[in-house]
């Protein structure tokens, strides 16, 4: 069965540190990839998405993610985190042409001021 | 993007009772989804609700436990029936908009079953 793995369950960083959150999926076909963020007390929001084209995608708030097809990965990065980036981050995959999302288990990021 | 509201935002219920969660969207959408997010776990799709047809349930979820209604293109309900503490979770509805099956989520309903 298809699955999505997020290896970092909890991450603590100081402000201005660089961030990279890992996401790997298990499916050999064409996929669409997403990162969602859930700030404390708020609902899930789309951070960025990849459907095709340039494998380096840029999202809101300075986040970016790189799709590496050979590694089945879609890691999220930010060069310099802020206290306001404290949130839970979810990677999600859908098989191209379908609508069923498969979510990773999420990564809780805490940024220390 | 769609704006989605859910009622109630949270509830505490007794074992054996049922709770109906409402999901309202500010625009007409064909597909609505219900997810469960258990503590410390990922989001799990419960069912897909299309207007005018029976909901489609994922493996491990059954209609008797999670009956769903979809009376029109902007509204859906999910009932959690005969609740047990294991049903304590956040329940979210979502919709698809746009050409790339991008999903938008409601704020969730936090359910605690005693």
Coordinates of C-alpha atoms in Angstrom, one line a residue:
Chain A
X1 CA 0.0 0.0 0.0
X2 CA 1.1 3.5 -0.6
X3 CA 2.5 5.4 2.4
X4 CA 4.2 8.6 3.3
X5 CA 7.0 8.8 5.8
X6 CA 8.1 11.8 7.8
X7 CA 11.2 10.9 9.7
X8 CA 11.4 13.8 12.0
X9 CA 8.5 13.8 14.5
X10 CA 9.7 16.7 16.6
X11 CA 12.2 19.3 15.7
X12 CA 13.4 22.2 17.9
X13 CA 15.4 25.0 16.3
X14 CA 16.6 28.4 17.3
X15 CA 15.5 31.4 15.2
X16 CA 17.6 32.0 12.1
X17 CA 18.5 28.3 11.9
X18 CA 18.0 26.4 8.7
X19 CA 15.2 23.9 8.4
X20 CA 14.9 20.7 6.4
X21 CA 12.0 18.3 7.0
X22 CA 12.1 14.9 5.3
X23 CA 9.3 13.3 3.4
X24 CA 9.4 10.0 1.5
X25 CA 6.7 8.2 -0.3
X26 CA 6.2 4.7 -1.6
X27 CA 4.7 4.7 -5.0
X28 CA 6.2 4.2 -8.4
X29 CA 3.7 6.0 -10.5
X30 CA 3.1 9.7 -11.1
X31 CA 2.3 11.6 -8.0
X32 CA 1.3 15.1 -6.9
X33 CA 2.9 16.3 -3.7
X34 CA 1.9 18.7 -1.0
X35 CA 3.1 20.2 2.2
X36 CA 0.5 21.5 4.6
X37 CA 1.0 23.5 7.8
X38 CA -1.1 23.7 10.9
X39 CA -0.3 26.6 13.2
X40 CA -1.4 26.3 16.8
X41 CA -5.2 26.7 17.0
X42 CA -5.6 27.0 13.3
X43 CA -6.7 24.7 10.5
X44 CA -4.5 23.0 7.9
X45 CA -3.2 25.3 5.2
X46 CA -1.5 24.6 2.0
X47 CA 2.2 25.6 2.1
X48 CA 3.2 24.4 -1.3
X49 CA 2.5 21.9 -4.0
X50 CA 4.2 20.0 -6.8
X51 CA 2.4 18.7 -9.9
X52 CA 5.0 18.9 -12.7
X53 CA 7.8 20.9 -14.2
X54 CA 10.6 22.4 -12.1
X55 CA 11.2 20.0 -9.2
X56 CA 12.1 22.9 -6.9
X57 CA 8.9 24.6 -5.8
X58 CA 8.5 27.7 -3.7
X59 CA 5.6 28.2 -1.3
X60 CA 4.4 30.8 1.1
X61 CA 6.5 32.4 3.9
X62 CA 9.9 31.5 2.3
X63 CA 9.4 27.8 2.3
X64 CA 10.5 25.6 -0.6
X65 CA 10.6 21.9 -1.4
X66 CA 12.5 19.8 -3.8
X67 CA 11.0 16.8 -5.6
X68 CA 13.7 14.1 -6.2
X69 CA 12.0 11.4 -8.1
X70 CA 14.8 8.9 -7.9
X71 CA 14.7 9.1 -4.1
X72 CA 10.9 9.3 -3.8
X73 CA 11.4 12.4 -1.7
X74 CA 9.9 15.8 -1.3
X75 CA 11.8 17.5 1.5
X76 CA 10.7 20.9 2.9
X77 CA 13.3 23.6 3.5
X78 CA 13.6 27.1 4.8
X79 CA 17.0 28.9 5.1
X80 CA 16.1 30.8 8.2
X81 CA 13.2 30.0 10.5
X82 CA 11.3 32.4 12.6
X83 CA 9.5 31.9 15.9
X84 CA 6.2 32.2 13.9
X85 CA 7.1 29.0 12.0
X86 CA 6.3 27.0 15.1
X87 CA 3.6 24.6 13.8
X88 CA 3.0 21.1 12.7
X89 CA 3.9 20.2 9.1
X90 CA 2.3 17.5 7.1
X91 CA 3.5 16.0 3.8
X92 CA 0.8 14.5 1.6
X93 CA 0.7 12.6 -1.7
X94 CA -2.0 11.9 -4.2
X95 CA -1.7 9.6 -7.1
X96 CA -1.9 11.6 -10.3
X97 CA -5.5 11.7 -11.5
X98 CA -7.0 10.8 -8.2
X99 CA -8.2 12.7 -5.2
X100 CA -7.2 10.4 -2.3
X101 CA -4.6 12.1 -0.1
X102 CA -2.1 10.0 1.8
X103 CA -0.7 12.0 4.7
X104 CA 2.5 11.6 6.6
X105 CA 2.4 11.5 10.4
X106 CA 3.5 15.1 10.7
X107 CA 6.4 16.9 12.2
X108 CA 6.1 19.3 15.1
X109 CA 8.4 22.2 14.7
X110 CA 9.2 24.4 17.6
X111 CA 11.3 27.5 17.0
X112 CA 12.9 29.1 20.0
X113 CA 13.0 32.9 20.1
Chain B
X1 CA -10.0 29.1 -2.0
X2 CA -13.0 27.7 -0.3
X3 CA -13.9 28.8 3.2
X4 CA -15.1 25.9 5.4
X5 CA -16.8 26.0 8.8
X6 CA -17.5 23.1 11.1
X7 CA -19.8 22.8 14.1
X8 CA -19.3 22.1 16.9
X9 CA -15.6 23.1 17.2
X10 CA -15.3 20.8 20.2
X11 CA -17.4 18.5 22.3
X12 CA -17.2 16.2 25.2
X13 CA -19.5 13.2 25.0
X14 CA -20.5 10.2 27.0
X15 CA -19.8 6.6 25.9
X16 CA -22.6 5.1 23.9
X17 CA -24.0 8.4 22.6
X18 CA -23.8 9.9 19.1
X19 CA -22.6 13.2 17.8
X20 CA -23.3 14.9 14.5
X21 CA -20.7 17.2 13.0
X22 CA -21.7 19.7 10.4
X23 CA -19.5 21.0 7.6
X24 CA -20.5 24.1 5.6
X25 CA -18.7 25.5 2.5
X26 CA -19.0 28.9 1.1
X27 CA -19.2 27.7 -2.5
X28 CA -20.6 24.7 -4.3
X29 CA -18.3 21.8 -4.5
X30 CA -18.7 18.3 -5.9
X31 CA -16.5 16.3 -3.6
X32 CA -16.3 16.6 0.2
X33 CA -14.2 14.4 2.4
X34 CA -14.2 13.5 6.1
X35 CA -10.9 12.8 7.9
X36 CA -10.0 11.7 11.4
X37 CA -6.8 12.8 13.1
X38 CA -6.2 10.8 16.2
X39 CA -3.7 12.1 18.8
X40 CA -0.2 11.8 17.6
X41 CA -1.2 10.3 14.3
X42 CA -1.7 11.3 10.8
X43 CA -4.9 12.3 9.0
X44 CA -6.9 9.3 7.9
X45 CA -9.6 9.5 5.3
X46 CA -13.0 8.2 6.6
X47 CA -15.1 8.6 3.5
X48 CA -15.9 10.7 0.4
X49 CA -19.3 12.4 0.2
X50 CA -20.6 13.3 -3.2
X51 CA -24.0 15.0 -3.5
X52 CA -26.7 12.8 -4.8
X53 CA -25.0 9.5 -4.1
X54 CA -24.0 7.3 -1.2
X55 CA -20.8 8.1 0.6
X56 CA -17.8 5.9 -0.2
X57 CA -16.1 4.6 2.9
X58 CA -12.4 3.7 3.3
X59 CA -11.3 0.4 4.7
X60 CA -11.9 0.2 8.4
X61 CA -14.8 2.6 8.4
X62 CA -18.5 1.6 8.0
X63 CA -21.7 3.5 7.4
X64 CA -23.3 2.2 10.6
X65 CA -20.6 3.8 12.7
X66 CA -20.1 6.9 10.6
X67 CA -23.2 7.8 8.7
X68 CA -22.8 10.7 6.3
X69 CA -25.3 13.0 4.7
X70 CA -24.7 15.3 1.7
X71 CA -28.0 17.0 1.0
X72 CA -26.6 19.7 -1.3
X73 CA -23.4 21.0 -2.8
X74 CA -22.4 23.2 0.2
X75 CA -23.2 21.1 3.2
X76 CA -22.4 17.7 4.8
X77 CA -22.8 16.0 8.1
X78 CA -20.8 13.2 9.7
X79 CA -22.3 11.3 12.7
X80 CA -20.1 9.4 15.1
X81 CA -22.4 6.7 16.5
X82 CA -22.3 4.7 19.7
X83 CA -19.1 6.4 20.7
X84 CA -16.3 4.9 22.7
X85 CA -13.2 6.6 24.1
X86 CA -11.3 5.3 21.0
X87 CA -13.4 7.7 18.9
X88 CA -11.7 10.6 20.7
X89 CA -10.1 12.5 17.8
X90 CA -10.2 15.6 15.6
X91 CA -12.6 15.2 12.7
X92 CA -12.0 17.3 9.7
X93 CA -14.0 18.0 6.5
X94 CA -12.3 19.0 3.3
X95 CA -13.2 19.9 -0.3
X96 CA -11.5 19.9 -3.6
X97 CA -11.2 23.0 -5.7
X98 CA -9.2 23.9 -8.7
X99 CA -7.8 21.7 -11.4
X100 CA -5.1 19.9 -9.5
X101 CA -7.2 18.2 -6.8
X102 CA -6.0 20.6 -4.2
X103 CA -7.8 20.1 -0.9
X104 CA -8.9 22.8 1.5
X105 CA -9.7 21.9 5.1
X106 CA -12.1 23.0 7.7
X107 CA -11.0 23.9 11.2
X108 CA -11.9 20.5 12.7
X109 CA -14.1 19.3 15.5
X110 CA -12.2 18.1 18.6
X111 CA -14.2 15.2 20.1
X112 CA -13.5 13.7 23.5
X113 CA -15.4 10.6 24.6
X114 CA -15.5 9.8 28.3

